[in-house]
GROMACS .gro file of N, CA, C and O in nm:
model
  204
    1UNK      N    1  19.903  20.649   6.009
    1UNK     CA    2  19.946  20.683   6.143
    1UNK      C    3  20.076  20.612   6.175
    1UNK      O    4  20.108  20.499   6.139
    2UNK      N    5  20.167  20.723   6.272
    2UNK     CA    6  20.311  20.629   6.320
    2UNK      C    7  20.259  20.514   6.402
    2UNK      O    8  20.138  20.494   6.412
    3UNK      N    9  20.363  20.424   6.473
    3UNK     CA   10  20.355  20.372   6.572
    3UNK      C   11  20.323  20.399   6.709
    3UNK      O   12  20.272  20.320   6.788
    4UNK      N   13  20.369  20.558   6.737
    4UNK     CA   14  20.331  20.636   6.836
    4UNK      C   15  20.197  20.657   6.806
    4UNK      O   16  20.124  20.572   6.857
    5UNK      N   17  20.153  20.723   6.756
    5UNK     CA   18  20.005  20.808   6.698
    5UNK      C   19  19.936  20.638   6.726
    5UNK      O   20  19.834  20.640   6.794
    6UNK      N   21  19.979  20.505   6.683
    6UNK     CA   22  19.860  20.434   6.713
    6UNK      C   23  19.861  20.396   6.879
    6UNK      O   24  19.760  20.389   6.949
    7UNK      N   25  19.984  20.377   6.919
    7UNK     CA   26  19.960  20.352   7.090
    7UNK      C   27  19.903  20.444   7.151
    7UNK      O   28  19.843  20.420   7.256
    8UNK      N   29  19.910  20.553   7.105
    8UNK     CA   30  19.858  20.702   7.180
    8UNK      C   31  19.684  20.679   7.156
    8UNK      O   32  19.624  20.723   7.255
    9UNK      N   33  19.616  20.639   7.081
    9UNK     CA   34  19.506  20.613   7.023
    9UNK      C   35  19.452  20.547   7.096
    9UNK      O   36  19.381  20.591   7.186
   10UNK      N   37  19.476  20.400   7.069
   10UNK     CA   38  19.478  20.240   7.174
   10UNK      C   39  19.470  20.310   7.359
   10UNK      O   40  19.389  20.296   7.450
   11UNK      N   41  19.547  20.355   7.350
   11UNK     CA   42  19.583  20.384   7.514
   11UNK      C   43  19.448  20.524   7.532
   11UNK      O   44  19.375  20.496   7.627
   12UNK      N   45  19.424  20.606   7.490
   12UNK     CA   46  19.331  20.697   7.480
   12UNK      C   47  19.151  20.591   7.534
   12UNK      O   48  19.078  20.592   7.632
   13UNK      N   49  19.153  20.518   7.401
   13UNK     CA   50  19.001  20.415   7.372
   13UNK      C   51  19.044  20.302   7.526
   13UNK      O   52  18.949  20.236   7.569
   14UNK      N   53  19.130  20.292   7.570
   14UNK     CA   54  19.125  20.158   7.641
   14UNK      C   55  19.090  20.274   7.811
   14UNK      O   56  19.007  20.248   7.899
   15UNK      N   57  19.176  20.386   7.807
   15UNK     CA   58  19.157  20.442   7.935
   15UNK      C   59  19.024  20.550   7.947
   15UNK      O   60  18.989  20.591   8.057
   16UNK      N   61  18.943  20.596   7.797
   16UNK     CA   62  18.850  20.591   7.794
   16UNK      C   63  18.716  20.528   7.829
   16UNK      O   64  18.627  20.580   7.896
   17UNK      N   65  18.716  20.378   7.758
   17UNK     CA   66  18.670  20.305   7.810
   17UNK      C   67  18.633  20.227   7.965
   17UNK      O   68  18.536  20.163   8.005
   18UNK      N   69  18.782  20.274   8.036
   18UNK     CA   70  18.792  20.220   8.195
   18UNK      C   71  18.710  20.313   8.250
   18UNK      O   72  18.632  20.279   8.339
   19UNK      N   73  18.719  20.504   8.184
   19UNK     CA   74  18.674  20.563   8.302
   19UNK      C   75  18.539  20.502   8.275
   19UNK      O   76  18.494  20.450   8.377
   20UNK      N   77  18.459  20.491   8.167
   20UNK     CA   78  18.329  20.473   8.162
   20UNK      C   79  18.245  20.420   8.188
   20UNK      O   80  18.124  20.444   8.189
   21UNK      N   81  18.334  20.305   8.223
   21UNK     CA   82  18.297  20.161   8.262
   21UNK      C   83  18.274  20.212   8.457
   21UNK      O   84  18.167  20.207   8.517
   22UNK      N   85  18.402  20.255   8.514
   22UNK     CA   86  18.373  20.312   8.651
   22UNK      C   87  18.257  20.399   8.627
   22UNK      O   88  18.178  20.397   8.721
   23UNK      N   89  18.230  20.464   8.544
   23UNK     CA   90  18.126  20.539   8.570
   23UNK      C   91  17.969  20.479   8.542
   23UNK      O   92  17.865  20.539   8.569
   24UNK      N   93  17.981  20.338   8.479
   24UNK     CA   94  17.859  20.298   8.458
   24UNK      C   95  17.828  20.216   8.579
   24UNK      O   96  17.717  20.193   8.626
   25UNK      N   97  17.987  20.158   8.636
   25UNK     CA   98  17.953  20.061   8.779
   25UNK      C   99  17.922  20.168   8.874
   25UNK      O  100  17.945  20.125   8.988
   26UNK      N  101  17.871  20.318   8.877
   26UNK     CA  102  17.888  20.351   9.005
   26UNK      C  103  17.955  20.429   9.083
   26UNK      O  104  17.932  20.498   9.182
   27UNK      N  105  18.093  20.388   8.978
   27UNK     CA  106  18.197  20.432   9.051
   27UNK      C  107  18.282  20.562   9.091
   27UNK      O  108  18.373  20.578   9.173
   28UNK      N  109  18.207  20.660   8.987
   28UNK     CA  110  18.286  20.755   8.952
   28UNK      C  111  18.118  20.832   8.944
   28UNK      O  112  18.016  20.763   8.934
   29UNK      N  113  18.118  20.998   8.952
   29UNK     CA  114  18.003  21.101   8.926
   29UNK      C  115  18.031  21.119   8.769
   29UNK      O  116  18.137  21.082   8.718
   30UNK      N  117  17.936  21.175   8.704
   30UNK     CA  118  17.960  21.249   8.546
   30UNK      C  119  18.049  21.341   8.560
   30UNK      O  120  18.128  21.359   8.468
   31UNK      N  121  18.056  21.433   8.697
   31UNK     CA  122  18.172  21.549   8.610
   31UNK      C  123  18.330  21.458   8.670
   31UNK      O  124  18.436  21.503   8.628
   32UNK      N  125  18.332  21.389   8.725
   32UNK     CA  126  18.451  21.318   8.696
   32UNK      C  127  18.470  21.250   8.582
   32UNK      O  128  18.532  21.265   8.476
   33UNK      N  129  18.402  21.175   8.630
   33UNK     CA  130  18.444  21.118   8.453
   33UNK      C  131  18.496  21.215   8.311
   33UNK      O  132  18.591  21.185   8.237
   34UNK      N  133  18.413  21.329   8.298
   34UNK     CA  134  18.461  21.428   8.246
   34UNK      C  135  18.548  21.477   8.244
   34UNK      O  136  18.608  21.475   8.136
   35UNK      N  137  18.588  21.523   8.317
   35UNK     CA  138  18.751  21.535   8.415
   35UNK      C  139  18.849  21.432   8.334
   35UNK      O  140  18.930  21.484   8.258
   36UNK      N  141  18.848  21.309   8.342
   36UNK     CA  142  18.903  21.211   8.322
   36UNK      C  143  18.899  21.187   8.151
   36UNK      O  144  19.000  21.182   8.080
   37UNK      N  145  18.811  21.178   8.121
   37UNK     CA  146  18.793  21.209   7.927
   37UNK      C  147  18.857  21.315   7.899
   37UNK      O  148  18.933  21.309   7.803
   38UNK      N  149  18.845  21.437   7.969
   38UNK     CA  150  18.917  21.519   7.867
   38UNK      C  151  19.077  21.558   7.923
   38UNK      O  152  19.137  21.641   7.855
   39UNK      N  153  19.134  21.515   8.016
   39UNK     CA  154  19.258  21.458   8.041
   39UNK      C  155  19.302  21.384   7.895
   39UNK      O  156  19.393  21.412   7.817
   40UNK      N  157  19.214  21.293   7.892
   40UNK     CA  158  19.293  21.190   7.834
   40UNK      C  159  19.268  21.223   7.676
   40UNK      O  160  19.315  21.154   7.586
   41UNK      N  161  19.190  21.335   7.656
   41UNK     CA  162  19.201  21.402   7.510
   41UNK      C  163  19.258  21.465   7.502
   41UNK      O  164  19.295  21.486   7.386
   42UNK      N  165  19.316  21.549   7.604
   42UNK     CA  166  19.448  21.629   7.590
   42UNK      C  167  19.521  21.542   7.545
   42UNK      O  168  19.555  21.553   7.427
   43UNK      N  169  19.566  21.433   7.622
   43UNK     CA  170  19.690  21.373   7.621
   43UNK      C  171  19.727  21.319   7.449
   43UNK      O  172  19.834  21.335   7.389
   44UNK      N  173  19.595  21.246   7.394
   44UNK     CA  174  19.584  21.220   7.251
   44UNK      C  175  19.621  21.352   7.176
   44UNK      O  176  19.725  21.341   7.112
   45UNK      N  177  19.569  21.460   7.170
   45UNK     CA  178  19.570  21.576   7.114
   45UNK      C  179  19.755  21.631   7.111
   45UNK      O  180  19.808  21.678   7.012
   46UNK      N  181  19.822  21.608   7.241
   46UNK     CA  182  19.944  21.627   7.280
   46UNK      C  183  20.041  21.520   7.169
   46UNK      O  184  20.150  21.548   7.118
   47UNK      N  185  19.990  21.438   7.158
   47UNK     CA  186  20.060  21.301   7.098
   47UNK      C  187  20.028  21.288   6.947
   47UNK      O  188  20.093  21.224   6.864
   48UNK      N  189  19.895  21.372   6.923
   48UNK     CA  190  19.937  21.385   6.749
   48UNK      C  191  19.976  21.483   6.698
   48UNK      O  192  20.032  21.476   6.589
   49UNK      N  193  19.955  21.622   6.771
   49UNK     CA  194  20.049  21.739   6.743
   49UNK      C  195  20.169  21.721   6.762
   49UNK      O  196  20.236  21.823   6.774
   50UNK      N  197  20.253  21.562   6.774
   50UNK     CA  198  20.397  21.597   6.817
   50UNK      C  199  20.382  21.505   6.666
   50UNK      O  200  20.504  21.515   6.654
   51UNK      N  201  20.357  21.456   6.589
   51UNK     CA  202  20.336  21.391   6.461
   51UNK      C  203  20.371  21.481   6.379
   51UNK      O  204  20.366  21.459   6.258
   0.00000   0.00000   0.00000
């Protein structure tokens, strides 16, 4: 993997992780969170098709 392809990764698992975490405090419903995961798999998906 480039340097891009790994920040894109890192940044994917870390803002992954945040929504989940809001969603385990409470904070957030399941179809948000959903919402929010697959945002942020686009965004990964966007960032290794430019690879």
């Amino acid at each position: 993997m480039t340097d891009e392809l790994d920040t894109a990764v890192e940044d994917f698992l870390d803002r992954t992780d945040a929504a989940l975490s809001e969603y385990d405090d409470g904070y957030a419903d399941a179809d948000a969170t959903l919402r929010v995961v697959r945002n942020h798999l686009a965004d990964l998906r966007e960032a290794a098709e430019e690879e």
